[in-house]
PDB file of C-alpha atoms in Angstrom:
ATOM      1  CA  MET A 805      25.047   9.621 -19.594  1.00 94.00           C
ATOM      2  CA  LYS A 806      23.464   8.524 -16.801  1.00 98.00           C
ATOM      3  CA  LYS A 807      20.075   7.506 -16.204  1.00 98.00           C
ATOM      4  CA  ILE A 808      18.508   6.609 -12.882  1.00 98.00           C
ATOM      5  CA  THR A 809      14.695   5.169 -12.539  1.00 98.00           C
ATOM      6  CA  LEU A 810      13.245   5.598  -9.164  1.00 98.00           C
ATOM      7  CA  VAL A 811      10.515   2.584  -8.638  1.00 98.00           C
ATOM      8  CA  ARG A 812       8.355   2.986  -5.465  1.00 98.00           C
ATOM      9  CA  HIS A 813       7.608   0.087  -3.390  1.00 98.00           C
ATOM     10  CA  ALA A 814       4.608  -2.120  -4.926  1.00 98.00           C
ATOM     11  CA  LYS A 815       1.303  -2.006  -2.925  1.00 98.00           C
ATOM     12  CA  SER A 816       2.412  -2.955   1.178  1.00 98.00           C
ATOM     13  CA  SER A 817      -0.309  -5.480   3.219  1.00 97.00           C
ATOM     14  CA  TRP A 818      -1.809  -3.876   6.550  1.00 95.00           C
ATOM     15  CA  SER A 819      -3.286  -7.483   7.451  1.00 94.00           C
ATOM     16  CA  ASP A 820      -0.921  -7.819  10.308  1.00 94.00           C
ATOM     17  CA  LEU A 821      -0.504  -5.799  13.161  1.00 92.00           C
ATOM     18  CA  SER A 822       1.359  -7.407  14.464  1.00 94.00           C
ATOM     19  CA  LEU A 823       4.103  -7.075  12.246  1.00 95.00           C
ATOM     20  CA  ARG A 824       7.038  -4.217  12.373  1.00 96.00           C
ATOM     21  CA  ASP A 825       7.235  -2.199   9.129  1.00 96.00           C
ATOM     22  CA  HIS A 826       9.744  -3.506   7.629  1.00 97.00           C
ATOM     23  CA  ASP A 827       8.558  -6.148   7.426  1.00 97.00           C
ATOM     24  CA  ARG A 828       5.219  -5.847   5.280  1.00 97.00           C
ATOM     25  CA  PRO A 829       4.669  -7.185   2.470  1.00 98.00           C
ATOM     26  CA  LEU A 830       2.434  -7.123  -0.715  1.00 98.00           C
ATOM     27  CA  ASN A 831      -0.851  -6.976  -0.636  1.00 98.00           C
ATOM     28  CA  GLY A 832      -2.711  -8.710  -3.547  1.00 97.00           C
ATOM     29  CA  ARG A 833      -2.450  -5.380  -6.008  1.00 97.00           C
ATOM     30  CA  GLY A 834       0.391  -5.308  -5.558  1.00 98.00           C
ATOM     31  CA  ARG A 835       1.007  -9.036  -6.027  1.00 98.00           C
ATOM     32  CA  ARG A 836      -0.399  -7.981  -9.646  1.00 98.00           C
ATOM     33  CA  ASP A 837       0.979  -4.624 -10.018  1.00 98.00           C
ATOM     34  CA  ALA A 838       5.119  -5.655  -9.750  1.00 98.00           C
ATOM     35  CA  PRO A 839       4.916  -7.617 -11.917  1.00 98.00           C
ATOM     36  CA  PHE A 840       3.012  -5.879 -14.674  1.00 98.00           C
ATOM     37  CA  MET A 841       5.707  -3.250 -14.410  1.00 98.00           C
ATOM     38  CA  ALA A 842       8.371  -5.013 -14.070  1.00 98.00           C
ATOM     39  CA  LYS A 843       7.292  -6.473 -18.124  1.00 97.00           C
ATOM     40  CA  MET A 844       5.794  -3.155 -19.278  1.00 96.00           C
ATOM     41  CA  MET A 845       9.064  -1.990 -18.750  1.00 96.00           C
ATOM     42  CA  ALA A 846      11.593  -5.370 -20.106  1.00 97.00           C
ATOM     43  CA  SER A 847       9.287  -4.512 -22.743  1.00 96.00           C
ATOM     44  CA  LYS A 848      10.571  -1.036 -23.733  1.00 94.00           C
ATOM     45  CA  GLY A 849      14.029  -2.447 -24.596  1.00 94.00           C
ATOM     46  CA  TRP A 850      15.053  -1.662 -20.688  1.00 93.00           C
ATOM     47  CA  ALA A 851      18.659  -2.779 -19.092  1.00 94.00           C
ATOM     48  CA  PRO A 852      19.274  -1.507 -16.178  1.00 97.00           C
ATOM     49  CA  ASP A 853      23.337  -1.861 -15.149  1.00 97.00           C
ATOM     50  CA  ALA A 854      22.100  -1.830 -11.619  1.00 97.00           C
ATOM     51  CA  LEU A 855      19.161  -3.140  -9.217  1.00 98.00           C
ATOM     52  CA  VAL A 856      19.814  -1.372  -5.890  1.00 98.00           C
ATOM     53  CA  SER A 857      17.170  -1.752  -3.516  1.00 98.00           C
ATOM     54  CA  SER A 858      16.044  -0.897   0.306  1.00 98.00           C
ATOM     55  CA  THR A 859      15.591  -3.836   1.911  1.00 98.00           C
ATOM     56  CA  ALA A 860      12.423  -3.290   3.735  1.00 98.00           C
ATOM     57  CA  LYS A 861      10.311  -6.610   2.928  1.00 98.00           C
ATOM     58  CA  ARG A 862       7.820  -4.968   0.376  1.00 98.00           C
ATOM     59  CA  ALA A 863      10.534  -2.716  -1.453  1.00 98.00           C
ATOM     60  CA  PHE A 864      12.943  -5.463  -2.167  1.00 98.00           C
ATOM     61  CA  THR A 865       9.466  -8.625  -3.147  1.00 98.00           C
ATOM     62  CA  THR A 866       8.941  -5.563  -6.283  1.00 98.00           C
ATOM     63  CA  ALA A 867      12.510  -5.494  -7.104  1.00 98.00           C
ATOM     64  CA  SER A 868      12.817  -9.304  -7.186  1.00 97.00           C
ATOM     65  CA  HIS A 869       9.947  -8.994  -9.816  1.00 97.00           C
ATOM     66  CA  PHE A 870      11.721  -6.226 -11.799  1.00 98.00           C
ATOM     67  CA  ALA A 871      14.490  -9.148 -11.829  1.00 97.00           C
ATOM     68  CA  GLN A 872      12.742 -11.422 -12.886  1.00 97.00           C
ATOM     69  CA  ALA A 873      10.434 -10.221 -16.113  1.00 97.00           C
ATOM     70  CA  LEU A 874      15.278  -8.591 -16.163  1.00 96.00           C
ATOM     71  CA  GLY A 875      16.174 -12.111 -16.467  1.00 95.00           C
ATOM     72  CA  GLN A 876      18.314 -11.177 -13.570  1.00 93.00           C
ATOM     73  CA  GLU A 877      18.572 -13.618 -10.112  1.00 84.00           C
ATOM     74  CA  PRO A 878      16.859 -11.870  -7.459  1.00 79.00           C
ATOM     75  CA  GLY A 879      20.407 -12.254  -6.096  1.00 89.00           C
ATOM     76  CA  ALA A 880      22.114  -9.924  -8.117  1.00 93.00           C
ATOM     77  CA  ILE A 881      19.652  -6.739  -6.581  1.00 98.00           C
ATOM     78  CA  VAL A 882      21.733  -4.823  -4.446  1.00 98.00           C
ATOM     79  CA  LYS A 883      20.270  -4.588  -0.979  1.00 98.00           C
ATOM     80  CA  GLU A 884      20.977  -0.958   0.508  1.00 98.00           C
ATOM     81  CA  GLU A 885      19.575  -0.683   4.474  1.00 98.00           C
ATOM     82  CA  ARG A 886      19.912   3.142   4.245  1.00 98.00           C
ATOM     83  CA  ILE A 887      16.963   3.399   1.455  1.00 98.00           C
ATOM     84  CA  TYR A 888      14.625   2.398   4.142  1.00 98.00           C
ATOM     85  CA  GLU A 889      13.235   5.457   5.819  1.00 96.00           C
ATOM     86  CA  SER A 890      16.117   7.879   3.777  1.00 97.00           C
ATOM     87  CA  ASP A 891      15.777  11.385   3.205  1.00 98.00           C
ATOM     88  CA  SER A 892      16.233  13.118  -0.735  1.00 97.00           C
ATOM     89  CA  ALA A 893      20.125  13.729   1.078  1.00 97.00           C
ATOM     90  CA  THR A 894      20.636   9.927   1.836  1.00 98.00           C
ATOM     91  CA  ILE A 895      19.389   9.521  -1.885  1.00 98.00           C
ATOM     92  CA  ILE A 896      21.143  12.200  -3.636  1.00 97.00           C
ATOM     93  CA  HIS A 897      24.656  10.948  -1.736  1.00 98.00           C
ATOM     94  CA  LEU A 898      24.076   7.112  -2.630  1.00 98.00           C
ATOM     95  CA  ILE A 899      23.556   7.918  -6.709  1.00 98.00           C
ATOM     96  CA  SER A 900      27.052   9.748  -5.967  1.00 97.00           C
ATOM     97  CA  ASN A 901      29.001   7.168  -4.776  1.00 97.00           C
ATOM     98  CA  LEU A 902      27.318   5.160  -7.496  1.00 98.00           C
ATOM     99  CA  LYS A 903      30.314   2.648  -9.430  1.00 97.00           C
ATOM    100  CA  GLU A 904      31.202   4.583 -12.487  1.00 97.00           C
ATOM    101  CA  GLU A 905      31.040   2.290 -14.859  1.00 97.00           C
ATOM    102  CA  TRP A 906      27.253   1.886 -14.299  1.00 98.00           C
ATOM    103  CA  GLU A 907      25.272   3.585 -17.183  1.00 98.00           C
ATOM    104  CA  HIS A 908      21.411   2.635 -15.657  1.00 98.00           C
ATOM    105  CA  VAL A 909      21.068   2.664 -12.431  1.00 98.00           C
ATOM    106  CA  VAL A 910      17.504   1.054 -10.656  1.00 98.00           C
ATOM    107  CA  PHE A 911      16.469   1.955  -7.660  1.00 98.00           C
ATOM    108  CA  PHE A 912      13.567   0.292  -5.021  1.00 98.00           C
ATOM    109  CA  GLY A 913      11.988   2.335  -2.296  1.00 98.00           C
ATOM    110  CA  HIS A 914       9.740   4.868  -0.449  1.00 98.00           C
ATOM    111  CA  ASN A 915       7.480   7.859  -0.596  1.00 98.00           C
ATOM    112  CA  PRO A 916       7.808  10.638   0.207  1.00 98.00           C
ATOM    113  CA  THR A 917      11.350  10.578  -0.388  1.00 98.00           C
ATOM    114  CA  PHE A 918      10.887   9.540  -3.739  1.00 98.00           C
ATOM    115  CA  THR A 919       8.399  11.454  -4.793  1.00 98.00           C
ATOM    116  CA  ASN A 920      10.540  14.165  -2.634  1.00 98.00           C
ATOM    117  CA  VAL A 921      13.747  13.166  -5.228  1.00 98.00           C
ATOM    118  CA  ALA A 922      11.455  13.298  -8.229  1.00 98.00           C
ATOM    119  CA  ASN A 923      11.004  17.472  -7.520  1.00 97.00           C
ATOM    120  CA  LEU A 924      14.396  17.498  -7.547  1.00 97.00           C
ATOM    121  CA  PHE A 925      14.827  17.354 -11.156  1.00 97.00           C
ATOM    122  CA  TYR A 926      11.513  17.900 -12.344  1.00 93.00           C
ATOM    123  CA  LYS A 927      12.240  20.715 -14.883  1.00 84.00           C
ATOM    124  CA  ASP A 928       8.332  22.163 -15.566  1.00 82.00           C
ATOM    125  CA  ASP A 929       6.559  20.157 -13.084  1.00 89.00           C
ATOM    126  CA  TYR A 930       6.265  18.726  -9.986  1.00 93.00           C
ATOM    127  CA  LEU A 931       4.633  15.651  -8.541  1.00 96.00           C
ATOM    128  CA  SER A 932       2.252  15.799  -5.317  1.00 96.00           C
ATOM    129  CA  ASN A 933       2.987  12.174  -4.740  1.00 97.00           C
ATOM    130  CA  LEU A 934       4.620   9.029  -6.552  1.00 98.00           C
ATOM    131  CA  PRO A 935       2.135   6.681  -6.807  1.00 98.00           C
ATOM    132  CA  THR A 936       2.437   2.881  -5.364  1.00 98.00           C
ATOM    133  CA  CYS A 937       4.600   0.659  -8.112  1.00 98.00           C
ATOM    134  CA  GLY A 938       5.705   3.962  -9.678  1.00 98.00           C
ATOM    135  CA  ILE A 939       7.954   4.608 -12.093  1.00 98.00           C
ATOM    136  CA  VAL A 940      10.741   7.920 -12.867  1.00 98.00           C
ATOM    137  CA  GLU A 941      13.307   8.237 -15.297  1.00 98.00           C
ATOM    138  CA  ILE A 942      15.746  10.710 -14.063  1.00 98.00           C
ATOM    139  CA  GLU A 943      17.855  11.165 -17.626  1.00 98.00           C
ATOM    140  CA  ASP A 944      21.526  12.910 -17.665  1.00 97.00           C
ATOM    141  CA  THR A 945      22.676  13.168 -21.058  1.00 95.00           C
ATOM    142  CA  GLN A 946      25.715  15.459 -19.440  1.00 96.00           C
ATOM    143  CA  ALA A 947      27.084  13.385 -16.847  1.00 97.00           C
ATOM    144  CA  VAL A 948      29.701  11.200 -17.421  1.00 96.00           C
ATOM    145  CA  ASN A 949      30.642  11.061 -13.618  1.00 97.00           C
ATOM    146  CA  TRP A 950      28.538  10.113 -10.619  1.00 98.00           C
ATOM    147  CA  SER A 951      29.278  12.883  -8.519  1.00 96.00           C
ATOM    148  CA  ASP A 952      27.666  15.200 -12.294  1.00 96.00           C
ATOM    149  CA  PHE A 953      24.595  13.786 -12.349  1.00 97.00           C
ATOM    150  CA  ALA A 954      22.645  16.754 -11.299  1.00 95.00           C
ATOM    151  CA  PRO A 955      19.974  19.044 -12.381  1.00 93.00           C
ATOM    152  CA  PRO A 956      19.148  21.268 -13.851  1.00 93.00           C
ATOM    153  CA  THR A 957      20.841  18.217 -16.550  1.00 96.00           C
ATOM    154  CA  ALA A 958      19.355  15.694 -14.956  1.00 97.00           C
ATOM    155  CA  ILE A 959      16.005  16.015 -15.535  1.00 97.00           C
ATOM    156  CA  VAL A 960      12.760  13.709 -15.388  1.00 97.00           C
ATOM    157  CA  THR A 961      11.528  12.084 -18.445  1.00 96.00           C
ATOM    158  CA  THR A 962       8.801   9.958 -17.656  1.00 95.00           C
ATOM    159  CA  ILE A 963       6.312   8.835 -15.075  1.00 96.00           C
ATOM    160  CA  HIS A 964       4.988   5.326 -15.062  1.00 97.00           C
ATOM    161  CA  PHE A 965       2.295   3.886 -12.997  1.00 96.00           C
ATOM    162  CA  PRO A 966      -0.148   1.199 -12.418  1.00 97.00           C
ATOM    163  CA  LYS A 967      -3.248   2.655 -12.893  1.00 95.00           C
ATOM    164  CA  GLN A 968      -2.335   4.083 -16.236  1.00 95.00           C
ATOM    165  CA  TYR A 969      -3.193   0.939 -16.926  1.00 90.00           C
ATOM    166  CA  PHE A 970      -5.116  -0.424 -15.374  1.00 85.00           C
TER     167      PHE A 970
END
């Protein structure tokens, strides 16, 4: 079985308009939500083989909270610049080229791409918007290789987002 989890970065700050979009940090709500969601997923027994993050500050900071909650060093996070400003095809390409020994990989990135990717794997529903720090789990029980990870066998199994808990 192969599993992909998409985590949209936590809420970012717009307080310093001189910053490039790539360099925006998390705001107060983001600094609350990222550790909370990370600890919640860790408490569910989450044990991903790899964390792959956009190079944008807000995404990497979110990934760092997850790494800490999962007992991993931030240095273990794979930085992937193609996630920033990507489209669905780029994410699918990244998935199909993951290391075969990895069974569960978590991607940290951005909308609208992550919402669009989630909808490719939604069997009977539609996600209008993945909220900040939202998590979409996608499983393919038949995929042996990442190149096999595709609908209709790969489907969204779970969605979590902060407002479910606050």
